[in-house]
mmCIF file of C-alpha atoms in Angstrom:
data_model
loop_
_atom_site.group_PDB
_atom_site.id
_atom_site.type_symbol
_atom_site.label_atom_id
_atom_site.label_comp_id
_atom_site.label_asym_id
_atom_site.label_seq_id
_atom_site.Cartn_x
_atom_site.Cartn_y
_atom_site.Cartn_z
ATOM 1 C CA UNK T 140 13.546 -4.284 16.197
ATOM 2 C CA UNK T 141 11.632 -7.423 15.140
ATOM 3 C CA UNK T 142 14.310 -8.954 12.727
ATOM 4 C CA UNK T 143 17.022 -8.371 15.524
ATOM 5 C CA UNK T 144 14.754 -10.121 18.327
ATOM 6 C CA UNK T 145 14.492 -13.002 16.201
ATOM 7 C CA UNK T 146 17.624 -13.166 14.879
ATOM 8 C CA UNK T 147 19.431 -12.914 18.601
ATOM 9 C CA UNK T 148 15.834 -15.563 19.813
ATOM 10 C CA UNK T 149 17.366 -18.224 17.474
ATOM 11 C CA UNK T 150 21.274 -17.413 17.238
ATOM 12 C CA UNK T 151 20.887 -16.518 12.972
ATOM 13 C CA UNK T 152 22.674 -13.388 11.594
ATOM 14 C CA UNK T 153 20.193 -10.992 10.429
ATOM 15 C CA UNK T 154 20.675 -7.574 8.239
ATOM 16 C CA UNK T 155 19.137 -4.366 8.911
ATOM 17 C CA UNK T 156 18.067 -2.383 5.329
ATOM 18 C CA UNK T 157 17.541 1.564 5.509
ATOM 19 C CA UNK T 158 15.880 2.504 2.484
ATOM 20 C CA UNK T 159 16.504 6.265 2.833
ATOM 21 C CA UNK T 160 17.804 8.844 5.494
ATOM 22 C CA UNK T 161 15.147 10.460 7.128
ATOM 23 C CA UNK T 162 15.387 13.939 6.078
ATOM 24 C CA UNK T 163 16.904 14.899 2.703
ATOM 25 C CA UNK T 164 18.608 18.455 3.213
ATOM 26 C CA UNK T 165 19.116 18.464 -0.749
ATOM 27 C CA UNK T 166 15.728 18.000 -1.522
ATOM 28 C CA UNK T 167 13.465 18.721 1.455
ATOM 29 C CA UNK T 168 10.455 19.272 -0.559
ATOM 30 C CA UNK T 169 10.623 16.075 -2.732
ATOM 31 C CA UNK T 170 11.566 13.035 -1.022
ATOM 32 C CA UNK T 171 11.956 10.631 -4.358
ATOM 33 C CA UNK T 172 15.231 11.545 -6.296
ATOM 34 C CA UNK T 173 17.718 10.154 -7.481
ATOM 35 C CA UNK T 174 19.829 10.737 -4.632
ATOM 36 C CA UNK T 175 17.754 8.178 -2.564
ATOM 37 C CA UNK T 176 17.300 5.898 -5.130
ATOM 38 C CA UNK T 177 21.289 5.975 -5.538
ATOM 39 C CA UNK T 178 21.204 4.944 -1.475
ATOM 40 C CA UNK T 179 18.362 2.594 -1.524
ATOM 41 C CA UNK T 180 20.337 0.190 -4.504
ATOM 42 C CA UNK T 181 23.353 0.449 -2.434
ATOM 43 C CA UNK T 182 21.315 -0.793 0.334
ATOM 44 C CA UNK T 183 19.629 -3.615 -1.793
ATOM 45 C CA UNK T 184 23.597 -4.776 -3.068
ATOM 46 C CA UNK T 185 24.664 -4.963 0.493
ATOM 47 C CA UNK T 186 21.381 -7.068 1.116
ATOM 48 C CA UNK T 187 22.201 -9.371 -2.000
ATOM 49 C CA UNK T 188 25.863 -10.133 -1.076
ATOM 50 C CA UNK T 189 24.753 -11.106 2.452
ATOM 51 C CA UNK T 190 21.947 -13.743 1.269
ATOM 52 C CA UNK T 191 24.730 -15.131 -1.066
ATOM 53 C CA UNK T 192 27.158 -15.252 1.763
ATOM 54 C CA UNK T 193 24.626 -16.862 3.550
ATOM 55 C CA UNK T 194 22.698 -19.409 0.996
ATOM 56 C CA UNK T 195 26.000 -19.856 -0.831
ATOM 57 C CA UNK T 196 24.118 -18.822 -4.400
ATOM 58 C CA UNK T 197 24.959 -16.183 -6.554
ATOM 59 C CA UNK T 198 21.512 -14.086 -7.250
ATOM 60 C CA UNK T 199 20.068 -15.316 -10.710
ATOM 61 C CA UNK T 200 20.070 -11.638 -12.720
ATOM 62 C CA UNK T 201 17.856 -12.912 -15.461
ATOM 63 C CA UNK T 202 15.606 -14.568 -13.424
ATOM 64 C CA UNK T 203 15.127 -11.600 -11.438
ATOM 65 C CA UNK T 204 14.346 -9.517 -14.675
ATOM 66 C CA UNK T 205 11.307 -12.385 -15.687
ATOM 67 C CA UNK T 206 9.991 -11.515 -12.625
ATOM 68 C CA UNK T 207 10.323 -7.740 -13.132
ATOM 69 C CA UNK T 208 8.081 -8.352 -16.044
ATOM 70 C CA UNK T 209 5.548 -10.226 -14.087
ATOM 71 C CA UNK T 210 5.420 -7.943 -11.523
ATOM 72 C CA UNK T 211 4.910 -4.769 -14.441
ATOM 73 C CA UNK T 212 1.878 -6.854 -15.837
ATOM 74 C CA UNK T 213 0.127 -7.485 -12.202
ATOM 75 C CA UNK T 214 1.240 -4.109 -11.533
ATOM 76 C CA UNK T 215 -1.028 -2.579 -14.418
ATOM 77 C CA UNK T 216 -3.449 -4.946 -13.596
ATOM 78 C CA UNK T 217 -3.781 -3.697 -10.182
ATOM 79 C CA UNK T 218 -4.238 0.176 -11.102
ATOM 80 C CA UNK T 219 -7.260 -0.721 -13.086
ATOM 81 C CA UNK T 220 -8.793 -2.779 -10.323
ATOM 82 C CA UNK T 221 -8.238 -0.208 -8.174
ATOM 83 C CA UNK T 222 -9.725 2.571 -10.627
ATOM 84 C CA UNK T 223 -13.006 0.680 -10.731
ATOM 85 C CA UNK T 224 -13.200 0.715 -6.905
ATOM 86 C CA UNK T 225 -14.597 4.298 -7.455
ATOM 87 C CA UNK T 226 -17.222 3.914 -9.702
ATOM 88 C CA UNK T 227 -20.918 4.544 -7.710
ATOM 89 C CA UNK T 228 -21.060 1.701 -6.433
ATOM 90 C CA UNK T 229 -18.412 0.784 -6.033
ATOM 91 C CA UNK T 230 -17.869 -2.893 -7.948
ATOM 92 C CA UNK T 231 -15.990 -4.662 -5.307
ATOM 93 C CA UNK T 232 -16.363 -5.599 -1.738
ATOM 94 C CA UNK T 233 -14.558 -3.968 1.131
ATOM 95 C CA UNK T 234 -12.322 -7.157 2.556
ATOM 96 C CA UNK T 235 -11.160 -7.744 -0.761
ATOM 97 C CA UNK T 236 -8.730 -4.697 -0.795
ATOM 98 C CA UNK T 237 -7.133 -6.113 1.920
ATOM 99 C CA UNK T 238 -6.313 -8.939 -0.438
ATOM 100 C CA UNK T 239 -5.464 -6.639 -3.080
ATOM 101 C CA UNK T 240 -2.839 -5.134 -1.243
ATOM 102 C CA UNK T 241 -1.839 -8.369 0.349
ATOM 103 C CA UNK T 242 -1.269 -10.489 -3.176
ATOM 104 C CA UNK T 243 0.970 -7.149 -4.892
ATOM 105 C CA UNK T 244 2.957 -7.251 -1.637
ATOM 106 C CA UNK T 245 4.004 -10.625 -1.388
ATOM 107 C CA UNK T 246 3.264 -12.025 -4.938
ATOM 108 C CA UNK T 247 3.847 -9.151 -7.331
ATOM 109 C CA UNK T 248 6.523 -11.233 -9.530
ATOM 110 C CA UNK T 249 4.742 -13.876 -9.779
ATOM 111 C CA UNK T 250 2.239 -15.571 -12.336
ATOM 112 C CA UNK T 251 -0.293 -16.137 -10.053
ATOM 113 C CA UNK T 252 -0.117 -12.238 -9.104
ATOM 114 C CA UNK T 253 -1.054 -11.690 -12.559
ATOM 115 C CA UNK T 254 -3.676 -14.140 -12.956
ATOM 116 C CA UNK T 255 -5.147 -13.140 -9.848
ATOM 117 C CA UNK T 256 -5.618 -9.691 -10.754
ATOM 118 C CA UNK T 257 -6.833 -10.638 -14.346
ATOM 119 C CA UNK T 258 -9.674 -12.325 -12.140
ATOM 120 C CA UNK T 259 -10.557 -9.600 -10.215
ATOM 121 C CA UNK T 260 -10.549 -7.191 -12.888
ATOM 122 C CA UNK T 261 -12.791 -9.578 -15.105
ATOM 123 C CA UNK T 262 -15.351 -9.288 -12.195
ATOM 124 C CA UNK T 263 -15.298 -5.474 -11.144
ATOM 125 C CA UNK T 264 -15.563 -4.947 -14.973
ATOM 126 C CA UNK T 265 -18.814 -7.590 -14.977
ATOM 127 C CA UNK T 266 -20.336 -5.881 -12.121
ATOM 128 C CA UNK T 267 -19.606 -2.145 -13.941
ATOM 129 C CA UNK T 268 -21.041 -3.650 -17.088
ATOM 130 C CA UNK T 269 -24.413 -4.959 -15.171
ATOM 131 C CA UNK T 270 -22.971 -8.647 -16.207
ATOM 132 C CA UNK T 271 -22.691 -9.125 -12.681
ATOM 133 C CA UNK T 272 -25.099 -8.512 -9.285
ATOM 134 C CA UNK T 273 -23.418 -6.518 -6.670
ATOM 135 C CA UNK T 274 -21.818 -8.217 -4.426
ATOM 136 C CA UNK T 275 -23.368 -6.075 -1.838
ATOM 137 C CA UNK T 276 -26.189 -3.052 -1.148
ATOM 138 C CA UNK T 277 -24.291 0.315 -0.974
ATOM 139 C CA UNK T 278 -25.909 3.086 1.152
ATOM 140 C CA UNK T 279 -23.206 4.699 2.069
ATOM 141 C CA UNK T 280 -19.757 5.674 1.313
ATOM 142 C CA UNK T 281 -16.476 6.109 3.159
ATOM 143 C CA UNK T 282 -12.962 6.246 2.522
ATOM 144 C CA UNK T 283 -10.229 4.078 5.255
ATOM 145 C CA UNK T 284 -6.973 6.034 5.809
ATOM 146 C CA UNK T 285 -3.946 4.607 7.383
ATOM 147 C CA UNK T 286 -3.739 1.294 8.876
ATOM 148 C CA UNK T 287 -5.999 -1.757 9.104
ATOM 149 C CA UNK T 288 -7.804 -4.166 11.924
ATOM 150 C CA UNK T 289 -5.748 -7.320 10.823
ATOM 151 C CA UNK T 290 -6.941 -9.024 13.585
ATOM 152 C CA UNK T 291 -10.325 -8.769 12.692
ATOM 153 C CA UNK T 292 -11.270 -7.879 9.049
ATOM 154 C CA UNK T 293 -14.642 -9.260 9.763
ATOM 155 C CA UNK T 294 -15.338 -5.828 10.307
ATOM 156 C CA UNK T 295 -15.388 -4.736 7.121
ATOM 157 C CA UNK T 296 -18.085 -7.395 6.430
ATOM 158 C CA UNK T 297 -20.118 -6.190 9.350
ATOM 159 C CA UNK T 298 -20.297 -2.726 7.792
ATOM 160 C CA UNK T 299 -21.165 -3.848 4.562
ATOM 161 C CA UNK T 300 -23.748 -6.527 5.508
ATOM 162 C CA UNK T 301 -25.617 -4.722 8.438
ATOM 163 C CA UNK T 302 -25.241 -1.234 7.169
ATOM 164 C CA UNK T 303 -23.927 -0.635 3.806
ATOM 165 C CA UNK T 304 -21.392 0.929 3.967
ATOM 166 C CA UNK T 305 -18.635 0.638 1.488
ATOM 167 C CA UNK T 306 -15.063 1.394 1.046
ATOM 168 C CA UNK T 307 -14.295 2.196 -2.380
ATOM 169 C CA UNK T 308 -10.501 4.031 -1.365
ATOM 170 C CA UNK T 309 -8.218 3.310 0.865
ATOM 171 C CA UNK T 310 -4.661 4.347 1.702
ATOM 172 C CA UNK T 311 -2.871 0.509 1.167
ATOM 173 C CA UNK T 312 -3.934 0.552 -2.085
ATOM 174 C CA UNK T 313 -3.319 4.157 -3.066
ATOM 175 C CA UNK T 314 -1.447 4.497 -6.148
ATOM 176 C CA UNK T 315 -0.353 8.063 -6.697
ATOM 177 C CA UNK T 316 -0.117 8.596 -10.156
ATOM 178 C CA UNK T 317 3.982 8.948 -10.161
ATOM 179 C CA UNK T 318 4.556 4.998 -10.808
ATOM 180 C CA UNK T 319 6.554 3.838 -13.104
ATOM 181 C CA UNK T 320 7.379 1.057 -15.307
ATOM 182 C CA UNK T 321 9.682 -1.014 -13.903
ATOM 183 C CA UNK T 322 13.063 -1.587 -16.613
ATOM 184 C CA UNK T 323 14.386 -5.185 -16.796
ATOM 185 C CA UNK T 324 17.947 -4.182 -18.358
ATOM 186 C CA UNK T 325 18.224 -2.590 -14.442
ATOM 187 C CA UNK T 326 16.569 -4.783 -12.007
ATOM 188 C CA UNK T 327 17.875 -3.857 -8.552
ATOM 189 C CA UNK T 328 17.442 0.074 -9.886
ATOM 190 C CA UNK T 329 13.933 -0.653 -10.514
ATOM 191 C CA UNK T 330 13.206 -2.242 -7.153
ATOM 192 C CA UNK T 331 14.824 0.656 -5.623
ATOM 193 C CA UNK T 332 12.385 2.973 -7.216
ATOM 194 C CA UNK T 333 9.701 0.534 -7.033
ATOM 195 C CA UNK T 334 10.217 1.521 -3.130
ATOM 196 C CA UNK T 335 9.043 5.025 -3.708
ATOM 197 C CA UNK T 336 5.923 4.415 -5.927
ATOM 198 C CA UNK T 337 4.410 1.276 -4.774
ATOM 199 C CA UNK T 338 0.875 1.019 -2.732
ATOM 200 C CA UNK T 339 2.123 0.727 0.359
ATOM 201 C CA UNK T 340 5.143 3.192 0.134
ATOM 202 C CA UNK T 341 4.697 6.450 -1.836
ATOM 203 C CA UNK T 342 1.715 7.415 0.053
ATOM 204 C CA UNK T 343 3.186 7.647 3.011
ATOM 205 C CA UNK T 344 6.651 9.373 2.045
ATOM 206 C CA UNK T 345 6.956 12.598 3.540
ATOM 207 C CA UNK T 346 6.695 15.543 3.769
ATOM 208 C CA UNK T 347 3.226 15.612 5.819
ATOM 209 C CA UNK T 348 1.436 18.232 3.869
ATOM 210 C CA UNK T 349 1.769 15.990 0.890
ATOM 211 C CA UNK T 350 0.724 12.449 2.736
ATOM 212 C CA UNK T 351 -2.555 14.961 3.789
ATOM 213 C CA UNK T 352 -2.914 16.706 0.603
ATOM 214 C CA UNK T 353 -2.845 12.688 -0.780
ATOM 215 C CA UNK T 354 -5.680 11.719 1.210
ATOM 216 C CA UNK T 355 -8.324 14.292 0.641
ATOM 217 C CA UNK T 356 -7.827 13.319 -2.818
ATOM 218 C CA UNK T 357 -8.489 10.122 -2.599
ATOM 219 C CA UNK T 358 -11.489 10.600 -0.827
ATOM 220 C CA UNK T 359 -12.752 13.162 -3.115
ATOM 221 C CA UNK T 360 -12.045 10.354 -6.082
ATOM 222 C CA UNK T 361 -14.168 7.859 -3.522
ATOM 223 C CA UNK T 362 -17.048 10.350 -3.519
ATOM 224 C CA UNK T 363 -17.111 9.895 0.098
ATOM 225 C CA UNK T 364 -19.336 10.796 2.961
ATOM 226 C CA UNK T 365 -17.088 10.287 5.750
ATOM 227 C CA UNK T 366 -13.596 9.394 6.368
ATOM 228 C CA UNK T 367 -12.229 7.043 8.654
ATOM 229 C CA UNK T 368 -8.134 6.982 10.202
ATOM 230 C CA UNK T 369 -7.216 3.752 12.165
ATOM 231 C CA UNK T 370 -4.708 4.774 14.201
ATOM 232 C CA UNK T 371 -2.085 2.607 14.623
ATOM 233 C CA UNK T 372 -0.828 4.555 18.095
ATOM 234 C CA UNK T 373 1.791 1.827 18.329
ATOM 235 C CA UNK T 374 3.267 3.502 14.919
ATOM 236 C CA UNK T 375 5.334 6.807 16.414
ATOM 237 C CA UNK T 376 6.462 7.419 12.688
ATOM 238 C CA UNK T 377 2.484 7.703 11.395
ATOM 239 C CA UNK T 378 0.190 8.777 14.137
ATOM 240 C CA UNK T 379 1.866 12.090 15.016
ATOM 241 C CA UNK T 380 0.449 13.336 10.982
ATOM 242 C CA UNK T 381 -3.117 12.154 11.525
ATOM 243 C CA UNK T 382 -4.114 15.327 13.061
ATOM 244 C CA UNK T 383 -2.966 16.990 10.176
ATOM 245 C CA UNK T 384 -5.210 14.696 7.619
ATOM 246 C CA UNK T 385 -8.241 14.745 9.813
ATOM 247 C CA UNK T 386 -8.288 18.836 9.901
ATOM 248 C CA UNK T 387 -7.175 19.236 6.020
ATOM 249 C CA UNK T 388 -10.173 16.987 4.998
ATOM 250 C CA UNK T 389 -12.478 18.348 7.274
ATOM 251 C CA UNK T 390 -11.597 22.025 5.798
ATOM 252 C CA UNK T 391 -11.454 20.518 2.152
ATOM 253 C CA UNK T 392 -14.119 18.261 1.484
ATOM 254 C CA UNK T 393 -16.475 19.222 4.214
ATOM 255 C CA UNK T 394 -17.162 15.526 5.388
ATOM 256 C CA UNK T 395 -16.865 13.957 9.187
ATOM 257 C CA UNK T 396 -13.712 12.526 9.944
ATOM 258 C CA UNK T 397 -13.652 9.606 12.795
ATOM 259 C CA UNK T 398 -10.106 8.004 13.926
ATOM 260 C CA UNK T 399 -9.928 4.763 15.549
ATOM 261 C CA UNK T 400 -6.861 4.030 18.218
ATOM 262 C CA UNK T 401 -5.898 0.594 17.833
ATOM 263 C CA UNK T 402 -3.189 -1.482 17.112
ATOM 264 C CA UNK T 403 -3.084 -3.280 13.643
ATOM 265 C CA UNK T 404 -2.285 -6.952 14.944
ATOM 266 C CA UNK T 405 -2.769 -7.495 19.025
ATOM 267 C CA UNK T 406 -6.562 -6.265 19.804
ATOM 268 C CA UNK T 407 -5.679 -6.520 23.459
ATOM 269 C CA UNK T 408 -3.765 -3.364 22.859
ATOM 270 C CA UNK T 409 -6.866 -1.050 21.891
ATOM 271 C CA UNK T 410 -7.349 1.190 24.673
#
């Protein structure tokens, strides 16, 4: 509803993107196929001839493939950042995968992606390697499921400083293990899949057994102690499964689970 307030607020067209219907009767147990990738790059075509209509530029095909390739290197370069998060302790600090996630969401096809993550990974691998002091004291351990404080990440400074307390897994930079390389010879079909296997995205496809069964193993790769779920209960498509993920990694891993109501952008909201 956003894009169409603005859009009526200041009199521009706008266009409305579904990346898959909600329930696949064809495949109900595996919502990635090629079905929905077939009606996501439909989607993304309809979305390209309206920009052209409305910039008056036909969509540069080879320039989009250069930044496919950009996007596979930061891509790569972000997995193994993210695999060095669970190593005990853990080599980078908690804000920073708010950044992570941040910089492959907006900048993934870009240069600076890629150099940024080169960085990163040059320093978690220092810090691994004893080439580099902790950035912090870890006492304890926890893994951060669903959504995030935007309003105030100085929180996750707060825990590390005053208690601690690390996060060395989280659930916006979850990568599941079913990415893929994306092909430059089919750009718009590799954005389309890129949909369903990007951090972000494939973690929080359906059905709700898997999105649960997805968390206790990331916290049992964080060699948590505790879990914590930020509910978002602004979010009707998310909060109704936390339940679910609280109970299955209670009964799996044995470990306290806390959730958090709050919104991720207005604090004025948290009740």
């Amino acid at each position: 509803k956003t894009t169409e307030i603005i859009a009526r607020v200041l009199d521009r067209p706008n266009f409305y993107i579904e990346q898959v219907p909600s329930y696949d009767l064809i495949h109900p147990h595996h919502w990635y196929n090629e079905e929905v990738v077939a009606y996501y790059k439909k989607e993304l075509e309809a979305l390209i001839g309206f920009i052209e209509k409305q910039t008056g530029k036909e969509l540069d095909l080879e320039r989009l493939r250069e930044v496919i390739k950009l996007s596979n290197q930061a891509a790569s370069l972000y997995r193994e950042v993210t695999r060095l998060r669970e190593h005990v302790p853990t080599p980078v600090r908690n804000v920073e995968f708010f950044y992570h996630c941040l910089i492959f969401s907006l900048f993934a096809g870009t240069q600076e992606a890629v150099d940024y993550f080169s960085l990163c990974l040059k320093e978690a691998r220092e810090v691994v390697e004893g080439k580099r002091p902790l950035p912090h004291q870890e006492k304890h351990r926890v893994s951060w499921l669903f959504c995030l404080p935007c309003y105030s990440m100085d929180l996750f400074n707060w825990m590390e400083q005053e208690h601690g307390v690390t996060i060395p897994v989280d659930m916006a930079n979850y990568w599941t293990g079913d990415e893929e390389e994306m092909d430059p010879s089919d750009p718009i079909d590799a954005i389309a899949r890129k949909g369903y296997w990007a951090p972000l995205a494939a973690v929080y496809i359906g059905p709700g057994e898997k999105w649960s069964e997805r968390a206790v193993e990331l916290s049992r790769k964080g060699k948590v102690e505790a879990a914590v779920i930020m509910n978002n209960f602004n979010c009707k498509e998310g909060c109704f499964i936390l339940r679910l993920i609280k109970d299955t990694i209670k009964e799996e891993l044995s470990i306290p689970v806390k959730i958090i109501d709050a919104d991720v952008i207005d604090p004025s909201l948290a009740p």
